[in-house]
Coordinates of C-alpha atoms in Angstrom, one line a residue:
Chain A
M6 CA 1.2 150.4 -126.7
T7 CA -0.6 153.3 -125.2
V8 CA -0.2 156.3 -127.4
E9 CA 0.1 159.4 -125.3
N10 CA -1.9 162.2 -126.6
S11 CA -1.5 164.8 -123.9
G12 CA -1.9 168.2 -125.4
D13 CA 1.5 169.3 -124.2
F14 CA 3.5 167.2 -126.6
R15 CA 3.7 170.3 -128.7
A16 CA 5.3 172.2 -125.8
R17 CA 7.7 169.3 -125.1
I18 CA 8.8 169.1 -128.7
R19 CA 9.3 172.9 -129.0
T20 CA 11.5 172.8 -125.9
S21 CA 13.5 169.8 -127.1
F22 CA 13.9 171.3 -130.6
G23 CA 15.2 174.5 -128.9
R24 CA 17.9 172.4 -127.3
Q25 CA 19.0 170.9 -130.6
A26 CA 21.8 173.4 -131.3
A27 CA 22.5 171.8 -134.6
M28 CA 19.1 172.9 -135.8
A29 CA 19.9 176.6 -135.0
T30 CA 23.3 176.1 -136.7
I31 CA 21.6 175.1 -140.0
G32 CA 18.9 177.7 -139.6
A33 CA 16.1 175.3 -139.2
E34 CA 12.8 176.1 -137.6
L35 CA 10.0 173.9 -136.2
T36 CA 7.0 175.0 -138.3
R37 CA 4.4 172.3 -137.5
V38 CA 3.8 169.8 -134.8
E39 CA 1.0 167.3 -134.9
H40 CA 0.5 164.0 -133.2
G41 CA 2.8 161.7 -135.1
M42 CA 3.9 164.3 -137.6
V43 CA 6.4 167.2 -137.5
E44 CA 7.6 169.7 -140.1
I45 CA 10.8 171.6 -140.1
E46 CA 11.7 174.4 -142.5
M47 CA 14.8 176.3 -143.4
P48 CA 15.9 178.8 -146.0
F49 CA 18.6 178.0 -148.5
D50 CA 22.0 179.1 -147.2
V51 CA 25.2 178.9 -149.1
K52 CA 27.0 177.8 -145.9
L53 CA 25.1 174.5 -146.1
T54 CA 26.2 173.5 -149.6
Q55 CA 28.4 170.9 -151.1
Q56 CA 30.8 171.5 -153.9
H57 CA 28.2 171.9 -156.6
G58 CA 26.3 174.6 -154.8
I59 CA 23.4 172.5 -153.7
L60 CA 22.3 171.5 -150.2
H61 CA 24.7 169.0 -148.6
A62 CA 23.1 165.5 -148.3
G63 CA 24.1 165.5 -144.6
I64 CA 22.2 168.7 -143.9
I65 CA 19.2 167.2 -145.5
A66 CA 19.7 164.1 -143.3
A67 CA 20.0 166.3 -140.2
A68 CA 16.7 168.0 -140.8
L69 CA 14.9 164.8 -141.8
D70 CA 16.3 163.0 -138.8
S71 CA 15.0 165.7 -136.4
A72 CA 11.6 165.8 -138.1
C73 CA 11.4 162.0 -137.8
G74 CA 12.7 161.9 -134.3
F75 CA 10.3 164.5 -133.1
A76 CA 7.4 162.8 -134.9
A77 CA 8.3 159.7 -132.7
Y78 CA 8.7 161.9 -129.7
S79 CA 5.2 163.2 -130.1
V80 CA 3.6 159.8 -129.5
I81 CA 5.6 158.5 -126.5
D82 CA 5.2 158.9 -122.7
P83 CA 6.4 162.3 -121.6
S84 CA 9.1 160.8 -119.4
A85 CA 10.7 158.8 -122.2
S86 CA 13.2 160.0 -124.8
I87 CA 14.0 159.1 -128.4
L88 CA 17.3 158.0 -129.9
T89 CA 17.9 157.4 -133.6
I90 CA 19.3 153.9 -134.1
E91 CA 19.7 154.2 -137.9
F92 CA 18.3 155.9 -141.0
K93 CA 18.5 155.6 -144.7
V94 CA 18.2 158.6 -147.0
N95 CA 17.6 158.6 -150.8
L96 CA 18.6 161.8 -152.6
M97 CA 16.2 162.2 -155.5
S98 CA 16.7 165.7 -156.8
P99 CA 19.4 168.4 -156.2
G100 CA 18.8 170.4 -153.1
R101 CA 18.3 173.7 -154.9
G102 CA 15.5 176.2 -154.0
E103 CA 14.7 179.2 -151.9
R104 CA 13.4 177.2 -148.9
F105 CA 13.2 173.6 -147.8
L106 CA 10.5 171.7 -146.0
F107 CA 11.2 168.5 -144.1
R108 CA 8.3 166.4 -142.9
G109 CA 8.6 163.4 -140.6
E110 CA 5.7 161.0 -139.9
I111 CA 5.2 157.9 -137.8
T112 CA 4.8 154.8 -139.9
K113 CA 4.8 152.3 -137.1
P114 CA 4.5 153.2 -133.4
G115 CA 5.8 150.8 -130.8
T116 CA 6.8 150.6 -127.1
T117 CA 10.5 150.2 -127.9
I118 CA 11.0 150.7 -131.6
I119 CA 9.3 153.4 -133.7
V120 CA 9.6 153.6 -137.5
A121 CA 9.3 157.0 -139.1
D122 CA 9.4 158.2 -142.7
G123 CA 10.4 161.6 -143.9
R124 CA 10.3 163.6 -147.0
A125 CA 12.2 166.7 -148.0
Y126 CA 11.0 169.3 -150.5
A127 CA 12.6 172.2 -152.2
I128 CA 10.3 175.2 -152.4
S129 CA 10.7 178.1 -154.9
D130 CA 8.1 179.8 -157.1
G131 CA 6.5 176.6 -158.5
P132 CA 5.3 173.5 -156.8
A133 CA 7.3 171.9 -154.0
K134 CA 9.8 169.4 -155.4
L135 CA 10.6 166.2 -153.6
I136 CA 14.3 166.1 -153.1
A137 CA 14.9 163.3 -150.6
S138 CA 13.2 160.6 -148.5
M139 CA 14.2 159.0 -145.2
T140 CA 13.2 155.9 -143.3
G141 CA 14.4 156.0 -139.7
T142 CA 14.3 153.6 -136.8
M143 CA 14.0 155.2 -133.4
M144 CA 14.4 153.7 -130.0
V145 CA 12.3 154.7 -127.0
I146 CA 14.6 155.3 -124.1
R147 CA 13.3 155.2 -120.5
G148 CA 15.1 155.9 -117.3
R149 CA 18.6 156.4 -118.7
E150 CA 20.4 159.0 -116.7
G151 CA 21.2 162.2 -118.5
I152 CA 18.9 161.4 -121.4
T153 CA 15.8 163.5 -121.2
G154 CA 13.7 165.3 -123.8
Chain B
M28 CA 36.7 149.9 -165.2
T29 CA 39.9 151.8 -165.5
V30 CA 40.7 153.2 -162.1
E31 CA 42.4 156.5 -162.5
N32 CA 45.3 156.9 -160.3
S33 CA 46.8 160.2 -161.5
G34 CA 48.7 161.6 -158.6
D35 CA 46.7 164.8 -158.6
F36 CA 43.5 163.2 -157.1
R37 CA 44.7 164.6 -153.8
A38 CA 44.8 168.1 -155.2
R39 CA 41.4 167.7 -156.8
I40 CA 39.9 166.4 -153.6
R41 CA 41.4 169.2 -151.5
T42 CA 39.9 171.7 -154.0
S43 CA 36.5 170.1 -154.0
F44 CA 36.5 169.7 -150.2
G45 CA 37.3 173.4 -149.9
R46 CA 34.2 174.2 -152.0
Q47 CA 32.0 172.2 -149.6
A48 CA 30.8 175.1 -147.5
A49 CA 28.9 172.7 -145.2
M50 CA 32.2 171.2 -144.1
A51 CA 33.6 174.6 -143.0
T52 CA 30.3 175.2 -141.2
I53 CA 30.6 172.1 -139.1
G54 CA 34.3 172.7 -138.6
A55 CA 35.5 169.6 -140.5
E56 CA 38.9 169.2 -142.0
L57 CA 40.3 166.9 -144.6
T58 CA 43.1 165.1 -142.8
R59 CA 44.0 162.1 -145.1
V60 CA 43.5 161.4 -148.8
E61 CA 44.5 158.0 -150.2
H62 CA 43.5 156.3 -153.4
G63 CA 40.0 154.9 -152.4
M64 CA 40.1 156.2 -148.8
V65 CA 39.5 159.6 -147.3
E66 CA 39.5 160.8 -143.7
I67 CA 37.8 163.9 -142.3
E68 CA 38.2 165.1 -138.7
M69 CA 36.4 167.7 -136.6
P70 CA 36.5 168.8 -132.9
F71 CA 33.4 168.5 -130.8
D72 CA 31.4 171.7 -130.9
V73 CA 28.3 172.3 -128.9
K74 CA 26.7 174.0 -131.9
L75 CA 26.5 170.6 -133.6
T76 CA 24.6 168.8 -130.9
Q77 CA 21.1 167.4 -130.5
Q78 CA 19.0 167.8 -127.3
H79 CA 21.0 165.4 -125.2
G80 CA 24.3 167.2 -125.8
I81 CA 25.8 164.7 -128.2
L82 CA 26.7 165.1 -131.9
H83 CA 23.5 165.3 -134.0
A84 CA 23.1 162.2 -136.2
G85 CA 22.8 164.4 -139.3
I86 CA 26.2 166.0 -138.6
I87 CA 27.7 162.5 -138.4
A88 CA 25.9 161.7 -141.7
A89 CA 27.3 164.9 -143.3
A90 CA 30.9 164.1 -142.5
L91 CA 30.6 160.4 -143.4
D92 CA 28.9 161.3 -146.7
S93 CA 31.7 163.7 -147.6
A94 CA 34.3 161.1 -146.6
C95 CA 32.6 158.4 -148.7
G96 CA 32.0 160.7 -151.6
F97 CA 35.6 161.9 -151.8
A98 CA 36.8 158.3 -151.5
A99 CA 34.7 157.6 -154.6
Y100 CA 36.0 160.8 -156.2
S101 CA 39.6 159.6 -155.7
V102 CA 39.1 156.7 -158.1
I103 CA 37.2 158.3 -161.0
D104 CA 38.3 160.1 -164.2
P105 CA 39.3 163.7 -163.3
S106 CA 36.6 165.1 -165.6
A107 CA 33.8 163.2 -163.8
S108 CA 31.9 164.1 -160.7
I109 CA 30.3 162.2 -157.8
L110 CA 26.7 162.5 -156.6
T111 CA 25.4 160.6 -153.6
I112 CA 22.3 158.6 -154.5
E113 CA 21.5 157.3 -151.1
F114 CA 23.1 156.3 -147.8
K115 CA 22.3 154.4 -144.6
V116 CA 23.8 155.3 -141.3
N117 CA 23.8 153.2 -138.1
L118 CA 24.3 155.2 -134.9
M119 CA 26.1 152.8 -132.5
S120 CA 27.3 154.9 -129.6
P121 CA 26.6 158.5 -128.5
G122 CA 28.6 161.1 -130.4
R123 CA 30.5 162.3 -127.3
G124 CA 34.2 163.0 -127.4
E125 CA 36.9 165.7 -127.9
R126 CA 37.3 165.0 -131.6
F127 CA 35.7 162.9 -134.3
L128 CA 37.2 160.9 -137.1
F129 CA 35.3 160.0 -140.2
R130 CA 36.8 157.5 -142.7
G131 CA 35.3 156.6 -146.1
E132 CA 36.5 153.7 -148.2
I133 CA 35.5 152.3 -151.5
T134 CA 34.0 148.9 -151.2
K135 CA 33.1 148.4 -154.9
P136 CA 34.4 150.7 -157.7
G137 CA 32.4 151.0 -160.9
T138 CA 32.0 153.0 -164.0
T139 CA 28.5 154.3 -163.0
I140 CA 27.9 153.2 -159.4
I141 CA 30.4 153.2 -156.6
V142 CA 29.6 151.7 -153.2
A143 CA 31.5 153.2 -150.2
D144 CA 31.5 152.4 -146.5
G145 CA 32.3 154.8 -143.8
R146 CA 33.0 154.6 -140.1
A147 CA 32.9 157.4 -137.5
Y148 CA 34.9 157.4 -134.3
A149 CA 34.9 159.5 -131.2
I150 CA 38.4 160.3 -129.9
S151 CA 39.2 161.4 -126.3
D152 CA 41.9 160.2 -124.0
G153 CA 41.4 156.4 -124.5
P154 CA 41.0 154.3 -127.6
A155 CA 38.9 155.6 -130.5
K156 CA 35.3 154.6 -130.1
L157 CA 33.2 153.5 -133.1
I158 CA 30.1 155.7 -133.0
A159 CA 28.5 155.2 -136.4
S160 CA 28.8 153.4 -139.8
M161 CA 27.6 154.4 -143.3
T162 CA 27.0 152.5 -146.5
G163 CA 26.6 154.9 -149.4
T164 CA 25.8 154.5 -153.1
M165 CA 27.5 157.1 -155.3
M166 CA 26.8 157.8 -159.0
V167 CA 29.6 158.9 -161.3
I168 CA 28.4 161.9 -163.3
R169 CA 29.9 162.8 -166.7
G170 CA 29.2 165.8 -168.9
R171 CA 26.4 167.3 -166.9
E172 CA 26.5 171.1 -167.1
G173 CA 27.3 172.9 -163.9
I174 CA 28.4 169.7 -162.1
T175 CA 32.2 169.7 -161.7
G176 CA 34.5 168.6 -159.0
Chain C
M10 CA 27.1 144.1 -121.8
T11 CA 28.2 140.7 -120.8
V12 CA 29.1 138.7 -123.9
E13 CA 28.1 135.1 -123.4
N14 CA 30.7 132.8 -124.6
S15 CA 29.4 129.5 -123.5
G16 CA 30.7 126.8 -125.8
D17 CA 27.3 125.6 -126.7
F18 CA 26.4 128.7 -128.8
R19 CA 27.4 126.5 -131.8
A20 CA 24.8 123.9 -130.8
R21 CA 22.2 126.5 -130.2
I22 CA 22.8 128.1 -133.6
R23 CA 22.8 124.7 -135.4
T24 CA 19.4 123.9 -133.8
S25 CA 17.9 127.3 -134.6
F26 CA 19.2 127.2 -138.2
G27 CA 17.7 123.8 -138.6
R28 CA 14.3 125.3 -137.7
Q29 CA 14.6 128.0 -140.3
A30 CA 12.6 126.2 -143.0
A31 CA 13.4 129.0 -145.4
M32 CA 17.1 128.1 -145.4
A33 CA 16.3 124.5 -146.4
T34 CA 14.0 125.8 -149.1
I35 CA 16.8 127.8 -150.7
G36 CA 19.3 125.0 -150.2
A37 CA 21.5 126.9 -147.7
E38 CA 23.8 125.2 -145.2
L39 CA 25.5 126.5 -142.1
T40 CA 29.2 126.0 -142.7
R41 CA 30.9 128.0 -140.1
V42 CA 30.0 129.3 -136.6
E43 CA 32.4 131.4 -134.6
H44 CA 31.8 133.7 -131.7
G45 CA 30.3 136.8 -133.5
M46 CA 30.7 135.4 -137.0
V47 CA 28.6 132.9 -139.0
E48 CA 28.9 131.6 -142.6
I49 CA 26.2 130.1 -144.7
E50 CA 26.7 128.6 -148.1
M51 CA 24.5 127.4 -150.9
P52 CA 24.9 126.1 -154.5
F53 CA 23.5 128.0 -157.4
D54 CA 20.0 126.8 -158.2
V55 CA 17.9 128.0 -161.1
K56 CA 14.9 128.0 -158.9
L57 CA 16.3 130.9 -157.0
T58 CA 16.9 133.2 -159.9
Q59 CA 15.3 136.4 -161.2
Q60 CA 14.4 137.1 -164.8
H61 CA 18.0 137.5 -166.0
G62 CA 19.1 134.1 -164.7
I63 CA 21.0 135.5 -161.7
L64 CA 20.4 134.9 -158.0
H65 CA 17.3 136.9 -156.9
A66 CA 18.3 139.8 -154.6
G67 CA 15.8 138.7 -152.0
I68 CA 17.4 135.3 -151.8
I69 CA 20.8 137.0 -151.2
A70 CA 19.0 139.1 -148.5
A71 CA 17.6 135.9 -146.9
A72 CA 20.9 134.2 -146.6
L73 CA 22.7 137.4 -145.4
D74 CA 20.0 138.1 -142.9
S75 CA 20.3 134.6 -141.4
A76 CA 24.1 134.9 -141.3
C77 CA 23.9 138.3 -139.6
G78 CA 21.1 137.1 -137.2
F79 CA 23.0 134.1 -136.1
A80 CA 26.2 136.1 -135.7
A81 CA 24.1 138.2 -133.3
Y82 CA 22.6 135.1 -131.7
S83 CA 26.1 133.8 -131.0
V84 CA 26.9 136.5 -128.5
I85 CA 23.7 136.8 -126.5
D86 CA 22.4 135.0 -123.4
P87 CA 21.1 131.5 -124.3
S88 CA 17.7 132.4 -123.0
A89 CA 17.3 135.4 -125.3
S90 CA 16.3 135.5 -129.0
I91 CA 17.2 137.7 -132.0
L92 CA 14.7 139.5 -134.2
T93 CA 15.8 141.5 -137.3
I94 CA 14.5 145.1 -137.1
E95 CA 15.8 146.2 -140.4
F96 CA 18.5 145.7 -143.0
K97 CA 20.0 147.3 -146.0
V98 CA 21.5 145.3 -148.9
N99 CA 23.7 146.7 -151.7
L100 CA 23.9 144.5 -154.8
M101 CA 27.3 145.0 -156.2
S102 CA 27.8 142.3 -158.9
P103 CA 25.4 139.8 -160.5
G104 CA 24.7 136.7 -158.4
R105 CA 26.3 134.3 -160.9
G106 CA 28.5 131.4 -159.8
E107 CA 28.6 127.8 -158.8
R108 CA 28.3 128.4 -155.1
F109 CA 27.6 131.4 -152.8
L110 CA 29.1 132.2 -149.4
F111 CA 27.4 134.5 -147.0
R112 CA 29.3 135.8 -144.0
G113 CA 27.7 137.7 -141.1
E114 CA 29.7 139.5 -138.4
I115 CA 29.0 141.5 -135.4
T116 CA 30.0 145.1 -135.8
K117 CA 28.5 146.4 -132.5
P118 CA 27.3 144.2 -129.7
G119 CA 24.7 145.5 -127.3
T120 CA 22.2 144.5 -124.6
T121 CA 19.2 145.5 -126.7
I122 CA 20.5 146.4 -130.2
I123 CA 23.2 144.5 -132.1
V124 CA 24.5 145.8 -135.5
A125 CA 25.9 143.2 -137.9
D126 CA 27.5 143.4 -141.3
G127 CA 27.3 140.8 -143.9
R128 CA 29.1 140.1 -147.2
A129 CA 28.0 137.7 -150.0
Y130 CA 30.4 136.1 -152.4
A131 CA 30.0 134.2 -155.6
I132 CA 32.4 131.3 -155.9
S133 CA 33.4 129.6 -159.2
D134 CA 36.8 128.6 -160.5
G135 CA 38.6 131.9 -159.8
P136 CA 38.7 134.0 -156.7
A137 CA 35.6 134.7 -154.7
K138 CA 33.7 137.7 -156.0
L139 CA 31.9 140.1 -153.7
I140 CA 28.3 140.3 -154.9
A141 CA 26.5 142.0 -152.1
S142 CA 26.8 143.6 -148.6
M143 CA 24.3 143.9 -145.8
T144 CA 24.1 146.1 -142.7
G145 CA 21.4 144.8 -140.3
T146 CA 20.0 146.0 -137.0
M147 CA 19.0 143.2 -134.7
M148 CA 17.0 143.4 -131.5
V149 CA 17.6 141.1 -128.5
I150 CA 14.3 139.7 -127.3
R151 CA 13.8 138.4 -123.8
G152 CA 10.9 136.7 -122.2
R153 CA 8.5 137.1 -125.1
E154 CA 6.2 134.1 -125.2
G155 CA 6.5 131.9 -128.2
I156 CA 9.9 133.4 -129.2
T157 CA 12.7 131.1 -128.5
G158 CA 15.9 130.2 -130.3
Chain D
M22 CA 12.4 161.5 -169.0
T23 CA 9.8 160.1 -171.2
V24 CA 7.6 157.9 -169.3
E25 CA 6.5 155.0 -171.5
N26 CA 2.8 154.2 -171.1
S27 CA 2.3 151.7 -173.9
G28 CA -0.5 149.5 -172.9
D29 CA 1.7 146.4 -173.2
F30 CA 3.7 147.1 -170.0
R31 CA 1.3 144.7 -168.3
A32 CA 2.2 141.9 -170.8
R33 CA 5.9 142.6 -170.5
I34 CA 5.7 142.5 -166.7
R35 CA 3.8 139.3 -166.7
T36 CA 6.3 137.7 -169.0
S37 CA 9.3 138.9 -166.9
F38 CA 7.6 137.9 -163.6
G39 CA 7.1 134.4 -165.2
R40 CA 10.8 134.2 -165.7
Q41 CA 11.6 135.0 -162.1
A42 CA 11.9 131.4 -160.9
A43 CA 12.4 132.6 -157.3
M44 CA 8.8 133.9 -157.3
A45 CA 7.5 130.5 -158.2
T46 CA 9.7 128.9 -155.6
I47 CA 8.1 131.1 -152.8
G48 CA 4.6 130.7 -154.2
A49 CA 4.2 134.3 -155.2
E50 CA 1.7 135.5 -157.8
L51 CA 1.5 138.8 -159.7
T52 CA -2.0 140.1 -158.8
R53 CA -2.0 143.7 -160.0
V54 CA -0.1 145.7 -162.5
E55 CA -0.6 149.4 -162.9
H56 CA 1.5 152.1 -164.4
G57 CA 4.1 152.7 -161.6
M58 CA 2.5 150.2 -159.2
V59 CA 2.7 146.4 -158.9
E60 CA 1.2 144.0 -156.3
I61 CA 2.4 140.5 -155.6
E62 CA 0.6 138.1 -153.2
M63 CA 1.4 134.7 -151.7
P64 CA -0.1 132.4 -149.2
F65 CA 1.7 131.6 -145.9
D66 CA 3.8 128.5 -146.3
V67 CA 5.8 126.9 -143.5
K68 CA 8.6 126.3 -145.9
L69 CA 9.3 130.1 -146.0
T70 CA 9.6 130.6 -142.2
Q71 CA 12.4 131.4 -139.8
Q72 CA 13.0 129.7 -136.5
H73 CA 10.0 131.4 -134.7
G74 CA 7.5 130.1 -137.4
I75 CA 7.0 133.5 -139.0
L76 CA 7.8 134.5 -142.6
H77 CA 11.6 134.9 -143.1
A78 CA 12.7 138.5 -143.5
G79 CA 14.5 137.6 -146.7
I80 CA 11.4 136.2 -148.2
I81 CA 9.6 139.4 -147.4
A82 CA 12.5 141.2 -149.0
A83 CA 12.3 139.0 -152.1
A84 CA 8.7 139.7 -152.8
L85 CA 9.0 143.4 -152.0
D86 CA 12.1 143.7 -154.3
S87 CA 10.1 142.1 -157.2
A88 CA 7.1 144.4 -156.5
C89 CA 9.4 147.5 -156.5
G90 CA 11.4 146.3 -159.5
F91 CA 8.4 145.6 -161.6
A92 CA 6.9 148.9 -160.6
A93 CA 10.0 150.5 -162.0
Y94 CA 9.9 148.3 -165.1
S95 CA 6.3 149.5 -165.8
V96 CA 7.6 153.0 -166.5
I97 CA 10.6 152.5 -168.6
D98 CA 11.2 152.1 -172.3
P99 CA 10.3 148.5 -173.4
S100 CA 13.9 147.9 -174.6
A101 CA 15.4 148.7 -171.2
S102 CA 15.8 146.5 -168.1
I103 CA 15.8 147.1 -164.4
L104 CA 18.5 146.0 -161.9
T105 CA 18.2 146.6 -158.2
I106 CA 21.2 148.5 -156.8
E107 CA 20.2 148.4 -153.2
F108 CA 17.3 148.3 -150.8
K109 CA 16.4 148.7 -147.2
V110 CA 13.7 146.8 -145.4
N111 CA 12.1 147.6 -142.1
L112 CA 10.4 144.7 -140.4
M113 CA 7.6 146.1 -138.4
S114 CA 5.4 143.2 -137.3
P115 CA 5.9 139.5 -137.3
G116 CA 5.1 137.9 -140.7
R117 CA 2.2 135.9 -139.5
G118 CA -1.1 135.5 -141.5
E119 CA -3.0 133.5 -144.0
R120 CA -1.8 135.5 -147.0
F121 CA 0.7 138.3 -147.7
L122 CA 0.4 141.3 -150.0
F123 CA 3.4 143.1 -151.3
R124 CA 2.9 146.5 -153.1
G125 CA 5.7 148.4 -154.9
E126 CA 5.3 151.9 -156.1
I127 CA 7.5 154.4 -157.9
T128 CA 8.4 157.3 -155.7
K129 CA 10.8 159.0 -158.1
P130 CA 11.1 158.1 -161.8
G131 CA 14.3 158.8 -163.7
T132 CA 16.2 158.0 -166.8
T133 CA 19.0 156.1 -165.0
I134 CA 17.9 155.8 -161.3
I135 CA 14.4 155.0 -160.1
V136 CA 13.4 155.0 -156.5
A137 CA 10.6 152.8 -155.4
D138 CA 8.8 152.2 -152.1
G139 CA 7.2 149.0 -151.0
R140 CA 4.9 147.8 -148.3
A141 CA 4.1 144.3 -147.1
Y142 CA 0.9 143.3 -145.4
A143 CA -0.3 140.2 -143.6
I144 CA -3.9 139.3 -144.4
S145 CA -6.1 137.1 -142.2
D146 CA -9.7 137.6 -141.1
G147 CA -9.3 141.2 -139.8
P148 CA -7.8 144.2 -141.5
A149 CA -4.5 143.9 -143.4
K150 CA -1.6 144.5 -141.1
L151 CA 1.5 146.3 -142.2
I152 CA 4.5 144.0 -141.6
A153 CA 7.3 145.6 -143.5
S154 CA 8.4 148.5 -145.7
M155 CA 11.1 148.8 -148.4
T156 CA 12.9 151.6 -150.1
G157 CA 14.7 150.4 -153.2
T158 CA 17.0 152.1 -155.7
M159 CA 16.7 150.7 -159.2
M160 CA 19.0 151.3 -162.2
V161 CA 17.7 151.4 -165.7
I162 CA 19.9 149.2 -167.9
R163 CA 20.1 149.7 -171.7
G164 CA 22.0 147.7 -174.3
R165 CA 23.7 145.4 -172.0
E166 CA 24.0 142.0 -173.6
G167 CA 22.2 139.2 -172.0
I168 CA 20.1 141.6 -169.8
T169 CA 16.5 141.8 -171.2
G170 CA 13.2 142.0 -169.5

């Protein structure tokens, strides 16, 4: 494949992230965009918790999926789009902390299928703590009406 | 294992669901509780979408995880709790519709590990459309301080 | 999509299964082929075990992957092929028994991506026992040199 | 948790690997054992292929599962055992090459649940090629009769 590296992938990702209303709903911000790697951060918010007061696994999945999806989006042709086919998430420590960092990285680029891996960290006073990992399979979509960005 | 079937699992699940703030945030309601099976429903809401205007995969994961987790919770001893260890989600059709139904069911009960499967459907005028599936692995937690319900 | 239903999918699957040397190596046989569903069976063999004397999880994965892949193959155009993109396997009970049955079924057909689910059972005197499940994502391959069947 | 680091984990793993008959059947050898990391290698063998002449995905899964399982086994108390609860495998490139290397590493240790990640590489003349990845969830088993090593 030809990996697109046009400087404006950052702009495209910021625009597309801005259209992910779910990210605003969970208070997530795009904090780093590199070629093949994206980071999203959000503060702890009690409205995102499950019954034990920790971050709901699905919210972790949402932020990891966006980080992985945009990591994939950073390496494709500007006219194409990314759709998540599937992902797996392992929850490794309780989602408890002041802030959370979600990093998505391309493990395997491809013309049709891109595999990305993500890691989620809880951040408080001490060192960042790994709370979850994701492996996601993304499909590159071209020329499908209504699917852009 | 001894599968607990005390009639009040419905009450316990309703209480626990009520403490999942994330479910209120995404507008999800508990609409059916059976022994080993739980359904959650929510209306489409633009605030839950990704960049193409469809339901964000992570929101689907959140509702499926709760449905699967409570399905597991319905079959355990009232003093124990459930934590999700990991899940996998396949996105099969775009999350587009008026309402969404998420069903979680126990596939394999167990004293320590419970496997649950979930299905997500989009509901509009016509027949319900399968949009996603989940397989989740849940751990039964006993006697861990601060973890109840 | 147009689901091909030409009667000869059974013949095509038998031929393709016959070329899966790995299936012969593990002693697996194709025992049922329907449109969208395939069953594979094999006897217990100590050469397929892990250190506790039960069937190795990877052998279970191999048979489930073939069952799911051929279930996908049964619904595609005869000139296309199937490649597994990814799968997840849950091991639910020890792989102990006289024989094992592996069933793969299409959950979601598609022109490019097919999702299949599989179940593995141990069979002895009593009722069949569910030992594992798989969800697999398969890609339909067309016109790629050297990839047929 | 207390991570056991007694020097004899290498001996324990070599013994346990030797009892995995499935590894001998697929021609796999244990080539490296570190604390939290294990490598397994095997030559290409036509008897392990699928219908396109490449390594069967289930064989890749088998070697990755053993690598991940023994990586977990290297960090637990000598009297405990490891059982795989579930794993997910992504197939990223065709399993074609002279030899294959499978590396399993601990991502998250734990007293009950250990998460391990694995990578599979095809090796020929040129650089090693990533062909697959695994994330596996392992359970630490203590005091279960008949389950040792």
